[in-house]
mmCIF file of C-alpha atoms in Angstrom:
data_model
loop_
_atom_site.group_PDB
_atom_site.id
_atom_site.type_symbol
_atom_site.label_atom_id
_atom_site.label_comp_id
_atom_site.label_asym_id
_atom_site.label_seq_id
_atom_site.Cartn_x
_atom_site.Cartn_y
_atom_site.Cartn_z
ATOM 1 C CA LEU U 879 0.000 0.000 0.000
ATOM 2 C CA ARG U 880 2.798 2.408 0.849
ATOM 3 C CA ARG U 881 4.500 1.633 -2.452
ATOM 4 C CA GLY U 882 1.235 2.238 -4.337
ATOM 5 C CA ASN U 883 0.684 5.560 -2.564
ATOM 6 C CA ALA U 884 4.211 6.675 -3.333
ATOM 7 C CA GLN U 885 3.751 6.005 -7.003
ATOM 8 C CA ARG U 886 0.340 7.731 -7.125
ATOM 9 C CA PRO U 887 0.637 11.195 -8.843
ATOM 10 C CA LEU U 888 0.017 14.351 -6.759
ATOM 11 C CA PRO U 889 -3.373 16.058 -7.251
ATOM 12 C CA THR U 890 -3.374 19.139 -9.512
ATOM 13 C CA LEU U 891 -5.785 22.053 -9.876
ATOM 14 C CA PRO U 892 -8.328 21.717 -12.638
ATOM 15 C CA SER U 893 -7.588 23.825 -15.690
ATOM 16 C CA GLY U 894 -10.665 25.949 -15.099
ATOM 17 C CA VAL U 895 -9.535 26.859 -11.558
ATOM 18 C CA ALA U 896 -6.038 27.733 -12.775
ATOM 19 C CA ASP U 897 -7.445 29.944 -15.540
ATOM 20 C CA ALA U 898 -9.749 31.666 -13.052
ATOM 21 C CA ALA U 899 -6.824 32.357 -10.713
ATOM 22 C CA SER U 900 -4.824 33.836 -13.605
ATOM 23 C CA VAL U 901 -7.739 36.029 -14.690
ATOM 24 C CA ASN U 902 -8.245 37.163 -11.082
ATOM 25 C CA ALA U 903 -4.593 38.189 -10.788
ATOM 26 C CA ASP U 904 -4.778 40.105 -14.084
ATOM 27 C CA LEU U 905 -7.993 41.794 -12.941
ATOM 28 C CA GLN U 906 -6.398 42.893 -9.664
ATOM 29 C CA ARG U 907 -3.456 44.403 -11.522
ATOM 30 C CA LEU U 908 -5.846 46.219 -13.885
ATOM 31 C CA LEU U 909 -7.928 47.593 -11.024
ATOM 32 C CA ALA U 910 -4.788 48.770 -9.238
ATOM 33 C CA ALA U 911 -3.638 50.572 -12.368
ATOM 34 C CA LEU U 912 -7.068 52.157 -12.869
ATOM 35 C CA GLY U 913 -7.195 53.188 -9.217
ATOM 36 C CA THR U 914 -3.829 54.864 -9.470
ATOM 37 C CA GLY U 915 -4.919 56.569 -12.680
ATOM 38 C CA HIS U 916 -7.996 58.013 -10.985
ATOM 39 C CA ILE U 917 -5.971 59.232 -8.015
ATOM 40 C CA ASP U 918 -3.363 60.762 -10.324
ATOM 41 C CA LEU U 919 -6.150 62.504 -12.242
ATOM 42 C CA LEU U 920 -7.558 63.920 -8.996
ATOM 43 C CA LEU U 921 -4.141 65.176 -7.956
ATOM 44 C CA LEU U 922 -3.502 66.712 -11.375
ATOM 45 C CA GLN U 923 -6.759 68.654 -11.457
ATOM 46 C CA TRP U 924 -6.581 69.787 -7.816
ATOM 47 C CA PRO U 925 -4.724 73.113 -8.473
ATOM 48 C CA ILE U 926 -7.045 73.959 -11.385
ATOM 49 C CA ALA U 927 -10.149 73.057 -9.371
ATOM 50 C CA VAL U 928 -8.970 75.321 -6.545
ATOM 51 C CA LEU U 929 -8.233 78.102 -9.037
ATOM 52 C CA ALA U 930 -11.723 77.741 -10.525
ATOM 53 C CA GLY U 931 -13.192 78.155 -7.052
ATOM 54 C CA MET U 932 -11.101 81.273 -6.467
ATOM 55 C CA ARG U 933 -12.287 82.718 -9.780
ATOM 56 C CA LEU U 934 -15.894 82.283 -8.636
ATOM 57 C CA PHE U 935 -15.182 83.611 -5.144
ATOM 58 C CA TYR U 936 -13.379 86.686 -6.536
ATOM 59 C CA SER U 937 -15.477 87.071 -9.664
ATOM 60 C CA ARG U 938 -14.935 90.853 -9.849
ATOM 61 C CA ARG U 939 -11.318 90.956 -8.675
ATOM 62 C CA GLY U 940 -9.968 87.684 -10.063
ATOM 63 C CA PRO U 941 -7.105 87.038 -12.502
ATOM 64 C CA LYS U 942 -7.328 88.843 -15.825
ATOM 65 C CA LEU U 943 -6.324 85.719 -17.785
ATOM 66 C CA PRO U 944 -9.448 83.883 -19.069
ATOM 67 C CA ALA U 945 -10.475 80.655 -17.372
ATOM 68 C CA ALA U 946 -10.088 78.778 -20.665
ATOM 69 C CA PHE U 947 -6.323 78.834 -20.156
ATOM 70 C CA ASP U 948 -6.785 76.834 -16.942
ATOM 71 C CA GLY U 949 -8.450 74.007 -18.831
ATOM 72 C CA LEU U 950 -5.813 74.182 -21.566
ATOM 73 C CA VAL U 951 -2.947 73.820 -19.095
ATOM 74 C CA LEU U 952 -4.728 70.934 -17.351
ATOM 75 C CA ALA U 953 -5.351 69.195 -20.689
ATOM 76 C CA LEU U 954 -1.681 69.478 -21.668
ATOM 77 C CA ALA U 955 -0.522 68.058 -18.338
ATOM 78 C CA TYR U 956 -3.042 65.213 -18.498
ATOM 79 C CA LEU U 957 -2.120 64.375 -22.104
ATOM 80 C CA LEU U 958 1.533 64.172 -21.111
ATOM 81 C CA TRP U 959 0.686 61.758 -18.302
ATOM 82 C CA LEU U 960 -1.695 59.754 -20.511
ATOM 83 C CA ALA U 961 0.854 59.471 -23.322
ATOM 84 C CA THR U 962 3.376 58.015 -20.898
ATOM 85 C CA TRP U 963 0.883 55.406 -19.739
ATOM 86 C CA ALA U 964 -0.155 54.583 -23.307
ATOM 87 C CA SER U 965 3.452 54.066 -24.382
ATOM 88 C CA ARG U 966 3.785 51.366 -21.689
ATOM 89 C CA GLY U 967 6.762 53.103 -20.133
ATOM 90 C CA ASP U 968 8.269 51.888 -16.900
ATOM 91 C CA VAL U 969 7.087 53.054 -13.486
ATOM 92 C CA ALA U 970 9.854 55.666 -13.213
ATOM 93 C CA MET U 971 8.771 57.396 -16.432
ATOM 94 C CA ARG U 972 5.138 57.388 -15.344
ATOM 95 C CA ILE U 973 6.040 58.949 -12.023
ATOM 96 C CA ALA U 974 8.253 61.509 -13.787
ATOM 97 C CA ALA U 975 5.461 62.497 -16.207
ATOM 98 C CA PHE U 976 2.910 62.839 -13.417
ATOM 99 C CA SER U 977 5.295 64.779 -11.158
ATOM 100 C CA ALA U 978 6.272 67.174 -13.961
ATOM 101 C CA GLY U 979 2.639 67.876 -14.840
ATOM 102 C CA SER U 980 1.584 68.291 -11.228
ATOM 103 C CA MET U 981 4.509 70.608 -10.475
ATOM 104 C CA LEU U 982 3.697 72.841 -13.469
ATOM 105 C CA LEU U 983 -0.007 72.978 -12.557
ATOM 106 C CA ASN U 984 0.756 73.966 -8.960
ATOM 107 C CA LEU U 985 3.153 76.695 -10.107
ATOM 108 C CA TYR U 986 0.567 77.935 -12.605
ATOM 109 C CA GLY U 987 -1.998 78.084 -9.800
ATOM 110 C CA VAL U 988 0.376 80.106 -7.614
ATOM 111 C CA VAL U 989 0.978 82.624 -10.406
ATOM 112 C CA MET U 990 -2.772 83.028 -10.971
ATOM 113 C CA LEU U 991 -3.400 83.483 -7.238
ATOM 114 C CA THR U 992 -0.886 86.315 -7.082
ATOM 115 C CA HIS U 993 -2.871 88.146 -9.794
ATOM 116 C CA ILE U 994 -5.989 88.360 -7.616
ATOM 117 C CA ASP U 995 -6.482 91.909 -6.365
ATOM 118 C CA ASP U 996 -6.928 90.850 -2.723
ATOM 119 C CA PHE U 997 -3.793 88.683 -2.636
ATOM 120 C CA LYS U 998 -1.677 91.270 -0.762
ATOM 121 C CA THR U 999 -4.239 91.653 2.022
ATOM 122 C CA SER U 1000 -5.684 88.118 2.212
ATOM 123 C CA THR U 1001 -4.066 85.685 4.619
ATOM 124 C CA ALA U 1002 -6.052 82.789 3.133
ATOM 125 C CA LEU U 1003 -4.784 83.414 -0.406
ATOM 126 C CA LYS U 1004 -1.207 83.623 0.827
ATOM 127 C CA ALA U 1005 -1.614 80.373 2.778
ATOM 128 C CA LEU U 1006 -3.098 78.713 -0.304
ATOM 129 C CA ALA U 1007 -0.177 79.889 -2.425
ATOM 130 C CA VAL U 1008 2.283 78.502 0.131
ATOM 131 C CA THR U 1009 0.409 75.176 0.139
ATOM 132 C CA GLU U 1010 0.653 74.906 -3.636
ATOM 133 C CA LEU U 1011 4.327 75.872 -3.547
ATOM 134 C CA LEU U 1012 4.974 73.072 -1.053
ATOM 135 C CA ALA U 1013 3.065 70.659 -3.280
ATOM 136 C CA ALA U 1014 5.170 71.758 -6.261
ATOM 137 C CA GLY U 1015 8.311 71.199 -4.176
ATOM 138 C CA VAL U 1016 7.230 67.673 -3.269
ATOM 139 C CA GLN U 1017 6.527 66.875 -6.907
ATOM 140 C CA SER U 1018 9.903 68.277 -7.941
ATOM 141 C CA ILE U 1019 11.595 65.890 -5.477
ATOM 142 C CA ARG U 1020 9.612 62.965 -6.911
ATOM 143 C CA LEU U 1021 10.594 64.062 -10.406
ATOM 144 C CA MET U 1022 14.294 64.098 -9.550
ATOM 145 C CA ARG U 1023 14.066 60.697 -7.836
ATOM 146 C CA ALA U 1024 12.291 59.259 -10.871
ATOM 147 C CA LEU U 1025 14.808 60.657 -13.357
ATOM 148 C CA PHE U 1026 17.823 59.917 -11.182
ATOM 149 C CA PRO U 1027 16.822 56.925 -9.034
ATOM 150 C CA PRO U 1028 18.895 56.276 -5.883
ATOM 151 C CA SER U 1029 20.804 53.081 -5.258
ATOM 152 C CA SER U 1030 18.248 51.967 -2.640
ATOM 153 C CA PRO U 1031 15.418 49.592 -3.659
ATOM 154 C CA THR U 1032 12.521 51.075 -5.579
ATOM 155 C CA VAL U 1033 9.424 52.074 -3.655
ATOM 156 C CA GLU U 1034 6.634 49.536 -3.922
ATOM 157 C CA PHE U 1035 3.598 50.221 -6.102
ATOM 158 C CA ASN U 1036 1.220 50.126 -3.131
ATOM 159 C CA ASP U 1037 3.381 52.644 -1.268
ATOM 160 C CA LEU U 1038 3.047 55.104 -4.146
ATOM 161 C CA LEU U 1039 -0.714 54.554 -4.124
ATOM 162 C CA LEU U 1040 -0.850 55.238 -0.378
ATOM 163 C CA ALA U 1041 1.265 58.382 -0.772
ATOM 164 C CA SER U 1042 -1.144 59.721 -3.413
ATOM 165 C CA GLY U 1043 -4.098 59.063 -1.127
ATOM 166 C CA LEU U 1044 -2.414 60.852 1.780
ATOM 167 C CA ALA U 1045 -1.684 63.832 -0.473
ATOM 168 C CA ILE U 1046 -5.375 64.112 -1.373
ATOM 169 C CA THR U 1047 -6.386 63.853 2.298
ATOM 170 C CA VAL U 1048 -3.979 66.568 3.444
ATOM 171 C CA SER U 1049 -5.010 68.866 0.582
ATOM 172 C CA SER U 1050 -8.686 68.394 1.449
ATOM 173 C CA LEU U 1051 -8.101 69.259 5.110
ATOM 174 C CA VAL U 1052 -6.158 72.383 4.145
ATOM 175 C CA MET U 1053 -8.923 73.478 1.779
ATOM 176 C CA VAL U 1054 -11.563 73.129 4.525
ATOM 177 C CA TYR U 1055 -9.592 75.508 6.755
ATOM 178 C CA LEU U 1056 -8.894 77.952 3.927
ATOM 179 C CA SER U 1057 -12.555 77.973 2.878
ATOM 180 C CA LEU U 1058 -13.583 79.003 6.383
ATOM 181 C CA LEU U 1059 -10.867 81.647 6.446
ATOM 182 C CA LEU U 1060 -11.956 83.047 3.071
ATOM 183 C CA ASN U 1061 -15.573 83.308 4.225
ATOM 184 C CA TYR U 1062 -14.442 85.058 7.402
ATOM 185 C CA GLU U 1063 -12.359 87.565 5.431
ATOM 186 C CA ARG U 1064 -15.245 88.319 3.069
ATOM 187 C CA THR U 1065 -17.684 88.785 5.962
ATOM 188 C CA GLU U 1066 -15.285 91.104 7.770
ATOM 189 C CA ARG U 1067 -14.668 93.126 4.594
ATOM 190 C CA ASN U 1068 -18.394 93.514 3.974
ATOM 191 C CA LEU U 1069 -18.958 94.655 7.561
ATOM 192 C CA ARG U 1070 -16.208 97.267 7.264
ATOM 193 C CA THR U 1071 -17.644 98.549 3.997
ATOM 194 C CA MET U 1072 -21.105 98.782 5.525
ATOM 195 C CA HIS U 1073 -19.695 100.584 8.568
ATOM 196 C CA ARG U 1074 -17.972 103.168 6.360
ATOM 197 C CA LYS U 1075 -21.189 103.785 4.430
ATOM 198 C CA LEU U 1076 -23.230 104.192 7.600
ATOM 199 C CA ARG U 1077 -20.603 106.481 9.084
ATOM 200 C CA PHE U 1078 -20.671 108.647 5.981
ATOM 201 C CA LEU U 1079 -24.473 108.890 6.034
ATOM 202 C CA ALA U 1080 -24.412 109.780 9.736
ATOM 203 C CA ASP U 1081 -21.689 112.460 9.479
ATOM 204 C CA MET U 1082 -22.084 114.077 6.064
ATOM 205 C CA ASP U 1083 -24.825 115.999 4.320
ATOM 206 C CA VAL U 1084 -25.652 114.047 1.187
ATOM 207 C CA LEU U 1085 -26.547 117.121 -0.891
ATOM 208 C CA THR U 1086 -23.645 119.462 -0.096
ATOM 209 C CA ARG U 1087 -21.084 116.764 0.845
ATOM 210 C CA VAL U 1088 -20.031 118.784 3.895
ATOM 211 C CA PRO U 1089 -20.202 117.700 7.572
ATOM 212 C CA ASN U 1090 -23.613 118.071 9.142
ATOM 213 C CA ARG U 1091 -24.161 119.968 12.364
ATOM 214 C CA ARG U 1092 -23.429 117.036 14.684
ATOM 215 C CA HIS U 1093 -20.231 116.102 12.866
ATOM 216 C CA PHE U 1094 -19.219 119.785 12.668
ATOM 217 C CA HIS U 1095 -19.448 120.103 16.450
ATOM 218 C CA GLU U 1096 -17.426 116.901 16.778
ATOM 219 C CA LEU U 1097 -14.657 118.152 14.455
ATOM 220 C CA ALA U 1098 -14.679 121.615 16.055
ATOM 221 C CA SER U 1099 -14.295 120.148 19.540
ATOM 222 C CA GLN U 1100 -11.330 118.076 18.383
ATOM 223 C CA ALA U 1101 -9.716 121.109 16.715
ATOM 224 C CA LEU U 1102 -10.175 123.284 19.803
ATOM 225 C CA ALA U 1103 -8.778 120.582 22.076
ATOM 226 C CA ALA U 1104 -5.706 120.097 19.881
ATOM 227 C CA SER U 1105 -4.979 123.854 19.398
ATOM 228 C CA PRO U 1106 -3.301 126.160 21.926
ATOM 229 C CA GLY U 1107 -5.509 128.690 23.652
ATOM 230 C CA GLY U 1108 -6.491 131.622 21.452
ATOM 231 C CA SER U 1109 -5.100 130.122 18.234
ATOM 232 C CA ALA U 1110 -8.373 128.725 16.870
ATOM 233 C CA ALA U 1111 -10.979 130.782 15.028
ATOM 234 C CA VAL U 1112 -14.370 130.212 13.406
ATOM 235 C CA MET U 1113 -15.336 131.853 10.113
ATOM 236 C CA MET U 1114 -19.015 132.020 9.126
ATOM 237 C CA PHE U 1115 -20.409 132.937 5.715
ATOM 238 C CA ASP U 1116 -23.934 134.320 5.412
ATOM 239 C CA ILE U 1117 -25.159 133.754 1.854
ATOM 240 C CA ASP U 1118 -28.299 135.617 0.874
ATOM 241 C CA HIS U 1119 -31.106 133.607 -0.663
ATOM 242 C CA PHE U 1120 -29.104 130.374 -0.273
ATOM 243 C CA LYS U 1121 -32.323 128.406 0.104
ATOM 244 C CA LYS U 1122 -33.199 129.085 -3.516
ATOM 245 C CA VAL U 1123 -29.763 127.946 -4.627
ATOM 246 C CA ASN U 1124 -29.986 124.924 -2.366
ATOM 247 C CA ASP U 1125 -33.413 123.954 -3.683
#
């Protein structure tokens, strides 16, 4: 019996099971590639999507360059990345193409942000520009590592996928904070504008554009308090029939 068992051939997987396992492995690789492509597309369009939001938020004081250029720059960057994937280049070339496109898009977004009229006075716009500059710096490092790989082992495919996901998460958290800050700045600016208008209506005569009686007494009291004794004077003009001219 032992001799018969020793000579018995080992069991093998049916051909259908082996084919199914091969198809499953190919499908997993395809889904991983498609997942990375979607994440790369999200990362590529992030600076342009943010810029589109800023154009809507600052519709009257936004960049002078038309918004069509934003889509053109995004299309060029995406075509560069897509051409690299279609040519079946190695992983290093794909990373280099994506990093180059992402770096250029982030720098383009920074330049457009600086052309918004409120950039010099808005803390949120400056923080957004710094965020995009940091993102461009990270992509420049990835580009250099892809073009001139180090002697250490190559980063695994799943690690690159995780890094892309973390980049999207961090960018989303930053945008939530900046959105709140932008709304706060707009609300504060509107309140200041309304306060100036109300102050003008309360202090000035709308017809003659001169201080009304209450504001005149206020200005006169300040002038008398700031002047040495006996150095201030009041001059009054009596215009005949001024009511007719005023009417």
